PDB file of C-alpha atoms in Angstrom:
ATOM      1  CA  MET A 281      76.619  82.092 102.668  1.00 80.00           C
ATOM      2  CA  SER A 282      78.188  85.085 101.117  1.00 91.00           C
ATOM      3  CA  LEU A 283      81.504  82.582 100.471  1.00 91.00           C
ATOM      4  CA  LEU A 284      79.879  80.420  98.298  1.00 95.00           C
ATOM      5  CA  ILE A 285      78.653  82.687  96.340  1.00 96.00           C
ATOM      6  CA  SER A 286      82.302  84.541  96.027  1.00 95.00           C
ATOM      7  CA  THR A 287      83.815  81.107  95.663  1.00 95.00           C
ATOM      8  CA  TRP A 288      81.504  80.417  92.931  1.00 97.00           C
ATOM      9  CA  ILE A 289      81.576  83.102  91.108  1.00 96.00           C
ATOM     10  CA  LYS A 290      85.116  83.564  91.220  1.00 95.00           C
ATOM     11  CA  PHE A 291      85.158  79.567  89.932  1.00 97.00           C
ATOM     12  CA  PHE A 292      82.983  79.968  87.436  1.00 97.00           C
ATOM     13  CA  PHE A 293      84.565  82.768  85.325  1.00 96.00           C
ATOM     14  CA  LEU A 294      87.463  80.673  86.584  1.00 96.00           C
ATOM     15  CA  PHE A 295      86.564  77.920  84.109  1.00 96.00           C
ATOM     16  CA  ALA A 296      85.993  81.134  81.277  1.00 95.00           C
ATOM     17  CA  PRO A 297      82.631  78.865  80.321  1.00 96.00           C
ATOM     18  CA  PHE A 298      81.874  81.054  76.963  1.00 94.00           C
ATOM     19  CA  PHE A 299      85.451  79.789  75.940  1.00 94.00           C
ATOM     20  CA  VAL A 300      84.364  76.130  76.851  1.00 96.00           C
ATOM     21  CA  LEU A 301      81.372  76.873  74.826  1.00 96.00           C
ATOM     22  CA  SER A 302      82.859  77.396  72.113  1.00 93.00           C
ATOM     23  CA  MET A 303      84.953  74.830  72.201  1.00 92.00           C
ATOM     24  CA  PHE A 304      82.766  72.227  73.196  1.00 95.00           C
ATOM     25  CA  LEU A 305      80.543  73.258  69.622  1.00 94.00           C
ATOM     26  CA  ALA A 306      83.214  73.463  67.017  1.00 90.00           C
ATOM     27  CA  LEU A 307      84.414  70.057  68.750  1.00 90.00           C
ATOM     28  CA  THR A 308      80.468  68.197  68.774  1.00 92.00           C
ATOM     29  CA  ARG A 309      80.050  69.835  65.179  1.00 87.00           C
ATOM     30  CA  GLY A 310      77.011  67.673  63.489  1.00 87.00           C
ATOM     31  CA  GLU A 311      76.491  65.186  66.350  1.00 90.00           C
ATOM     32  CA  SER A 312      73.550  64.862  67.988  1.00 91.00           C
ATOM     33  CA  SER A 313      72.046  66.095  71.366  1.00 92.00           C
ATOM     34  CA  ALA A 314      71.706  62.875  72.892  1.00 94.00           C
ATOM     35  CA  SER A 315      76.078  62.185  71.749  1.00 94.00           C
ATOM     36  CA  ARG A 316      76.949  65.867  73.028  1.00 95.00           C
ATOM     37  CA  ARG A 317      75.352  65.791  76.134  1.00 96.00           C
ATOM     38  CA  GLN A 318      77.298  62.781  77.163  1.00 95.00           C
ATOM     39  CA  VAL A 319      80.368  64.395  75.177  1.00 95.00           C
ATOM     40  CA  ALA A 320      79.530  66.999  78.254  1.00 97.00           C
ATOM     41  CA  ASN A 321      78.823  64.542  80.858  1.00 97.00           C
ATOM     42  CA  LYS A 322      82.669  62.794  80.379  1.00 97.00           C
ATOM     43  CA  ALA A 323      83.798  66.376  80.630  1.00 97.00           C
ATOM     44  CA  ILE A 324      82.220  67.733  83.814  1.00 98.00           C
ATOM     45  CA  ILE A 325      83.010  64.306  85.267  1.00 97.00           C
ATOM     46  CA  ALA A 326      86.300  64.764  84.434  1.00 97.00           C
ATOM     47  CA  SER A 327      86.930  68.034  85.602  1.00 97.00           C
ATOM     48  CA  VAL A 328      85.152  67.296  89.186  1.00 97.00           C
ATOM     49  CA  ALA A 329      87.939  64.882  89.724  1.00 97.00           C
ATOM     50  CA  ILE A 330      90.774  66.719  88.580  1.00 96.00           C
ATOM     51  CA  SER A 331      89.478  69.397  90.507  1.00 96.00           C
ATOM     52  CA  ILE A 332      89.015  67.941  94.142  1.00 96.00           C
ATOM     53  CA  VAL A 333      92.096  66.454  93.934  1.00 94.00           C
ATOM     54  CA  LEU A 334      93.610  69.646  92.852  1.00 94.00           C
ATOM     55  CA  LEU A 335      91.829  71.144  96.174  1.00 94.00           C
ATOM     56  CA  PHE A 336      92.233  69.433  98.424  1.00 94.00           C
ATOM     57  CA  PHE A 337      95.932  68.373  98.084  1.00 89.00           C
ATOM     58  CA  GLY A 338      97.045  71.182  96.772  1.00 81.00           C
ATOM     59  CA  GLY A 339      98.592  71.988 100.258  1.00 79.00           C
ATOM     60  CA  SER A 340     100.328  68.944 100.383  1.00 86.00           C
ATOM     61  CA  LEU A 341     102.045  69.327  97.292  1.00 84.00           C
ATOM     62  CA  PHE A 342     103.642  72.165  98.610  1.00 84.00           C
ATOM     63  CA  ALA A 343     104.903  70.702 101.741  1.00 84.00           C
ATOM     64  CA  VAL A 344     106.842  67.554  99.489  1.00 88.00           C
ATOM     65  CA  LEU A 345     108.021  70.331  96.748  1.00 84.00           C
ATOM     66  CA  GLY A 346     108.523  72.987  99.313  1.00 88.00           C
ATOM     67  CA  ILE A 347     107.391  75.242  97.382  1.00 86.00           C
ATOM     68  CA  THR A 348     105.759  78.460  99.775  1.00 88.00           C
ATOM     69  CA  LEU A 349     102.076  79.572  99.412  1.00 89.00           C
ATOM     70  CA  ASP A 350     103.188  82.822  98.619  1.00 91.00           C
ATOM     71  CA  SER A 351     106.064  81.914  95.788  1.00 90.00           C
ATOM     72  CA  PHE A 352     102.566  79.518  94.202  1.00 89.00           C
ATOM     73  CA  ARG A 353     100.374  82.603  94.473  1.00 92.00           C
ATOM     74  CA  ILE A 354     102.910  84.766  91.959  1.00 94.00           C
ATOM     75  CA  GLY A 355     103.651  82.111  89.830  1.00 92.00           C
ATOM     76  CA  SER A 356      98.967  81.074  89.348  1.00 92.00           C
ATOM     77  CA  GLY A 357      98.583  84.787  89.561  1.00 94.00           C
ATOM     78  CA  VAL A 358     101.262  85.631  86.029  1.00 94.00           C
ATOM     79  CA  LEU A 359      99.607  82.482  84.470  1.00 92.00           C
ATOM     80  CA  LEU A 360      95.770  82.972  85.220  1.00 94.00           C
ATOM     81  CA  PHE A 361      97.002  86.967  84.064  1.00 94.00           C
ATOM     82  CA  LEU A 362      98.280  85.519  80.686  1.00 92.00           C
ATOM     83  CA  SER A 363      95.295  83.652  79.830  1.00 91.00           C
ATOM     84  CA  ALA A 364      93.324  86.571  80.919  1.00 93.00           C
ATOM     85  CA  LEU A 365      94.945  88.309  78.210  1.00 92.00           C
ATOM     86  CA  SER A 366      94.798  86.444  75.365  1.00 91.00           C
ATOM     87  CA  LEU A 367      90.864  85.475  76.086  1.00 91.00           C
ATOM     88  CA  VAL A 368      90.620  89.534  76.099  1.00 91.00           C
ATOM     89  CA  ARG A 369      92.730  89.729  73.615  1.00 88.00           C
ATOM     90  CA  ASP A 370      92.491  87.214  70.670  1.00 81.00           C
ATOM     91  CA  GLY A 371      88.707  85.128  72.657  1.00 78.00           C
ATOM     92  CA  THR A 372      90.478  82.053  73.374  1.00 79.00           C
ATOM     93  CA  ARG A 373      93.026  80.735  76.184  1.00 77.00           C
ATOM     94  CA  ASN A 374      96.357  80.586  75.201  1.00 68.00           C
ATOM     95  CA  HIS A 375      97.112  76.909  75.841  1.00 61.00           C
ATOM     96  CA  ALA A 376      94.248  76.148  74.203  1.00 59.00           C
ATOM     97  CA  VAL A 377      96.339  78.020  70.645  1.00 50.00           C
ATOM     98  CA  GLY A 378      97.111  75.295  67.787  1.00 48.00           C
ATOM     99  CA  MET A 379      94.580  72.449  69.299  1.00 50.00           C
ATOM    100  CA  PRO A 380      92.886  70.101  66.866  1.00 48.00           C
ATOM    101  CA  SER A 381      90.054  70.883  65.140  1.00 48.00           C
ATOM    102  CA  GLU A 382      89.637  67.672  63.545  1.00 46.00           C
ATOM    103  CA  GLU A 383      86.533  65.348  64.498  1.00 47.00           C
ATOM    104  CA  ARG A 384      88.169  62.701  67.514  1.00 51.00           C
ATOM    105  CA  ASP A 385      86.587  59.802  68.390  1.00 58.00           C
ATOM    106  CA  ASP A 386      86.040  61.439  72.151  1.00 79.00           C
ATOM    107  CA  VAL A 387      86.638  63.781  73.349  1.00 89.00           C
ATOM    108  CA  SER A 388      85.621  64.750  75.514  1.00 94.00           C
ATOM    109  CA  VAL A 389      88.397  64.642  78.498  1.00 93.00           C
ATOM    110  CA  VAL A 390      91.257  66.019  75.850  1.00 88.00           C
ATOM    111  CA  PRO A 391      91.214  67.856  74.143  1.00 88.00           C
ATOM    112  CA  LEU A 392      87.286  69.116  76.360  1.00 93.00           C
ATOM    113  CA  ALA A 393      87.922  68.384  80.180  1.00 95.00           C
ATOM    114  CA  VAL A 394      91.962  68.523  79.838  1.00 91.00           C
ATOM    115  CA  PRO A 395      93.216  71.791  78.736  1.00 89.00           C
ATOM    116  CA  THR A 396      90.346  73.572  77.809  1.00 92.00           C
ATOM    117  CA  ILE A 397      88.752  73.351  81.071  1.00 95.00           C
ATOM    118  CA  ILE A 398      91.342  72.343  83.808  1.00 94.00           C
ATOM    119  CA  GLY A 399      94.385  74.356  81.953  1.00 91.00           C
ATOM    120  CA  PRO A 400      97.918  75.078  83.248  1.00 89.00           C
ATOM    121  CA  ALA A 401      96.242  78.302  85.015  1.00 90.00           C
ATOM    122  CA  THR A 402      92.676  77.031  86.278  1.00 94.00           C
ATOM    123  CA  ILE A 403      95.181  74.471  87.731  1.00 93.00           C
ATOM    124  CA  GLY A 404      97.566  76.839  89.685  1.00 92.00           C
ATOM    125  CA  THR A 405      94.633  78.513  90.881  1.00 93.00           C
ATOM    126  CA  ILE A 406      92.378  75.878  92.607  1.00 95.00           C
ATOM    127  CA  LEU A 407      95.925  74.726  94.234  1.00 93.00           C
ATOM    128  CA  VAL A 408      96.628  78.344  95.420  1.00 93.00           C
ATOM    129  CA  TYR A 409      92.405  78.215  97.326  1.00 93.00           C
ATOM    130  CA  GLY A 410      92.521  75.038  98.206  1.00 92.00           C
ATOM    131  CA  ALA A 411      95.614  75.457 100.523  1.00 91.00           C
ATOM    132  CA  GLU A 412      94.326  78.897 101.631  1.00 90.00           C
ATOM    133  CA  LEU A 413      91.132  77.231 102.821  1.00 91.00           C
ATOM    134  CA  GLN A 414      91.571  76.027 105.644  1.00 89.00           C
ATOM    135  CA  GLY A 415      88.191  73.716 107.685  1.00 91.00           C
ATOM    136  CA  TRP A 416      84.486  74.445 107.469  1.00 94.00           C
ATOM    137  CA  ASP A 417      85.977  77.092 104.522  1.00 95.00           C
ATOM    138  CA  LEU A 418      87.032  74.671 102.336  1.00 95.00           C
ATOM    139  CA  PHE A 419      83.828  72.401 102.219  1.00 95.00           C
ATOM    140  CA  ILE A 420      82.294  75.990 101.446  1.00 96.00           C
ATOM    141  CA  GLY A 421      85.147  76.279  99.119  1.00 95.00           C
ATOM    142  CA  LEU A 422      84.937  73.118  96.953  1.00 97.00           C
ATOM    143  CA  CYS A 423      80.901  73.652  96.875  1.00 97.00           C
ATOM    144  CA  GLY A 424      81.362  76.521  95.061  1.00 97.00           C
ATOM    145  CA  LEU A 425      83.781  74.612  92.951  1.00 97.00           C
ATOM    146  CA  LEU A 426      80.664  71.813  92.028  1.00 97.00           C
ATOM    147  CA  LEU A 427      78.070  74.899  91.358  1.00 98.00           C
ATOM    148  CA  ALA A 428      80.762  76.337  89.125  1.00 98.00           C
ATOM    149  CA  LEU A 429      81.484  72.844  87.353  1.00 98.00           C
ATOM    150  CA  GLY A 430      77.247  72.475  87.266  1.00 98.00           C
ATOM    151  CA  THR A 431      76.627  75.714  86.030  1.00 98.00           C
ATOM    152  CA  LEU A 432      79.123  75.222  83.223  1.00 98.00           C
ATOM    153  CA  ALA A 433      77.209  71.483  82.923  1.00 98.00           C
ATOM    154  CA  ILE A 434      73.588  73.548  82.693  1.00 97.00           C
ATOM    155  CA  ILE A 435      75.472  75.624  79.503  1.00 97.00           C
ATOM    156  CA  LEU A 436      76.955  73.469  77.626  1.00 97.00           C
ATOM    157  CA  TYR A 437      73.379  71.054  77.836  1.00 96.00           C
ATOM    158  CA  SER A 438      72.694  74.464  76.111  1.00 96.00           C
ATOM    159  CA  GLY A 439      74.683  75.090  74.000  1.00 94.00           C
ATOM    160  CA  SER A 440      72.935  75.037  70.843  1.00 92.00           C
ATOM    161  CA  LEU A 441      70.129  76.824  72.193  1.00 95.00           C
ATOM    162  CA  ILE A 442      73.004  79.943  73.424  1.00 95.00           C
ATOM    163  CA  GLU A 443      74.489  79.586  70.065  1.00 93.00           C
ATOM    164  CA  LYS A 444      71.609  80.850  68.489  1.00 93.00           C
ATOM    165  CA  MET A 445      70.354  83.423  70.216  1.00 94.00           C
ATOM    166  CA  LEU A 446      73.687  84.742  70.982  1.00 93.00           C
ATOM    167  CA  GLY A 447      75.728  84.252  68.220  1.00 92.00           C
ATOM    168  CA  ARG A 448      79.703  83.107  67.660  1.00 87.00           C
ATOM    169  CA  THR A 449      80.550  86.601  67.998  1.00 91.00           C
ATOM    170  CA  GLY A 450      78.313  87.256  71.329  1.00 94.00           C
ATOM    171  CA  LEU A 451      80.442  84.236  72.846  1.00 92.00           C
ATOM    172  CA  ASN A 452      83.695  85.996  70.979  1.00 91.00           C
ATOM    173  CA  VAL A 453      82.245  89.166  73.826  1.00 92.00           C
ATOM    174  CA  LEU A 454      81.404  86.883  76.882  1.00 93.00           C
ATOM    175  CA  SER A 455      84.752  85.729  76.752  1.00 92.00           C
ATOM    176  CA  LYS A 456      86.923  88.709  76.503  1.00 92.00           C
ATOM    177  CA  ILE A 457      84.547  90.130  79.443  1.00 93.00           C
ATOM    178  CA  THR A 458      85.442  86.743  81.132  1.00 94.00           C
ATOM    179  CA  GLY A 459      88.911  87.611  80.431  1.00 94.00           C
ATOM    180  CA  LEU A 460      88.479  91.097  82.160  1.00 94.00           C
ATOM    181  CA  VAL A 461      87.560  89.305  85.524  1.00 94.00           C
ATOM    182  CA  LEU A 462      90.090  87.350  85.229  1.00 95.00           C
ATOM    183  CA  ALA A 463      92.662  89.807  85.157  1.00 95.00           C
ATOM    184  CA  ALA A 464      91.070  90.767  88.079  1.00 95.00           C
ATOM    185  CA  MET A 465      91.564  87.949  90.343  1.00 95.00           C
ATOM    186  CA  ALA A 466      95.082  87.154  88.605  1.00 95.00           C
ATOM    187  CA  ALA A 467      95.977  90.792  89.604  1.00 95.00           C
ATOM    188  CA  GLN A 468      94.581  89.644  93.176  1.00 94.00           C
ATOM    189  CA  ILE A 469      96.645  86.840  93.369  1.00 94.00           C
ATOM    190  CA  PHE A 470      99.930  88.244  92.264  1.00 95.00           C
ATOM    191  CA  MET A 471      99.149  90.983  95.173  1.00 94.00           C
ATOM    192  CA  SER A 472      98.874  88.499  97.950  1.00 94.00           C
ATOM    193  CA  GLY A 473     101.493  86.842  97.359  1.00 93.00           C
ATOM    194  CA  VAL A 474     103.794  89.325  96.920  1.00 93.00           C
ATOM    195  CA  MET A 475     102.322  91.076 100.184  1.00 92.00           C
ATOM    196  CA  GLY A 476     102.251  88.000 101.274  1.00 90.00           C
ATOM    197  CA  PHE A 477     106.997  87.984 101.041  1.00 84.00           C
ATOM    198  CA  LEU A 478     106.972  92.023 101.578  1.00 85.00           C
ATOM    199  CA  HIS A 479     104.971  90.908 105.666  1.00 78.00           C
ATOM    200  CA  PRO A 480     107.911  90.083 107.677  1.00 74.00           C
ATOM    201  CA  VAL A 481     109.987  93.377 105.777  1.00 65.00           C
ATOM    202  CA  THR A 482     107.419  95.792 106.800  1.00 67.00           C
ATOM    203  CA  SER A 483     106.912  94.112 109.927  1.00 65.00           C
ATOM    204  CA  ALA A 484     111.045  94.291 111.057  1.00 62.00           C
ATOM    205  CA  VAL A 485     110.696  97.265 110.120  1.00 61.00           C
ATOM    206  CA  SER A 486     108.195  99.039 112.299  1.00 60.00           C
TER     207      SER A 486
END
């Protein structure tokens, strides 16, 4: 149960829900509640499909490319830290800068699901978690991921109400807090990769 809760919380912050909400509100401005719900449904379904593929096939991808898990931990940790830094500094993810603000026919998959919900840092982190978790823990990780996306869906459904309660400033503050949590997660992933590289050296010395 503790693994499920911790995985749920990690994925929840990984998806930067309040930044996603800000983008969702901006991209669906002026649309009806039914239309917004439809966009949210499509975005969440697309995110679920992409996340499941990444979670289950991360280890196979590493094997095919000849990349060690520790190498990917370091790389994804750096990417996640840059994303977190952008959230703390500007309230937006770095890969989302310059995204089109004009109204589009369908924004649910691009740019809402990719790259707003599933961005480069998110992809790298999901791949790492998928390679780390084995057996029953992988199933629990999947449940945590689905719970996080389900929670995000609820936030998107309640977007108008949350915006009225918190305002744009409140959402920006919550995005910055999310960035701080992501920075801590990035540091942990990065240091796990570094320690993985150093372990054979320290074992040989001792």
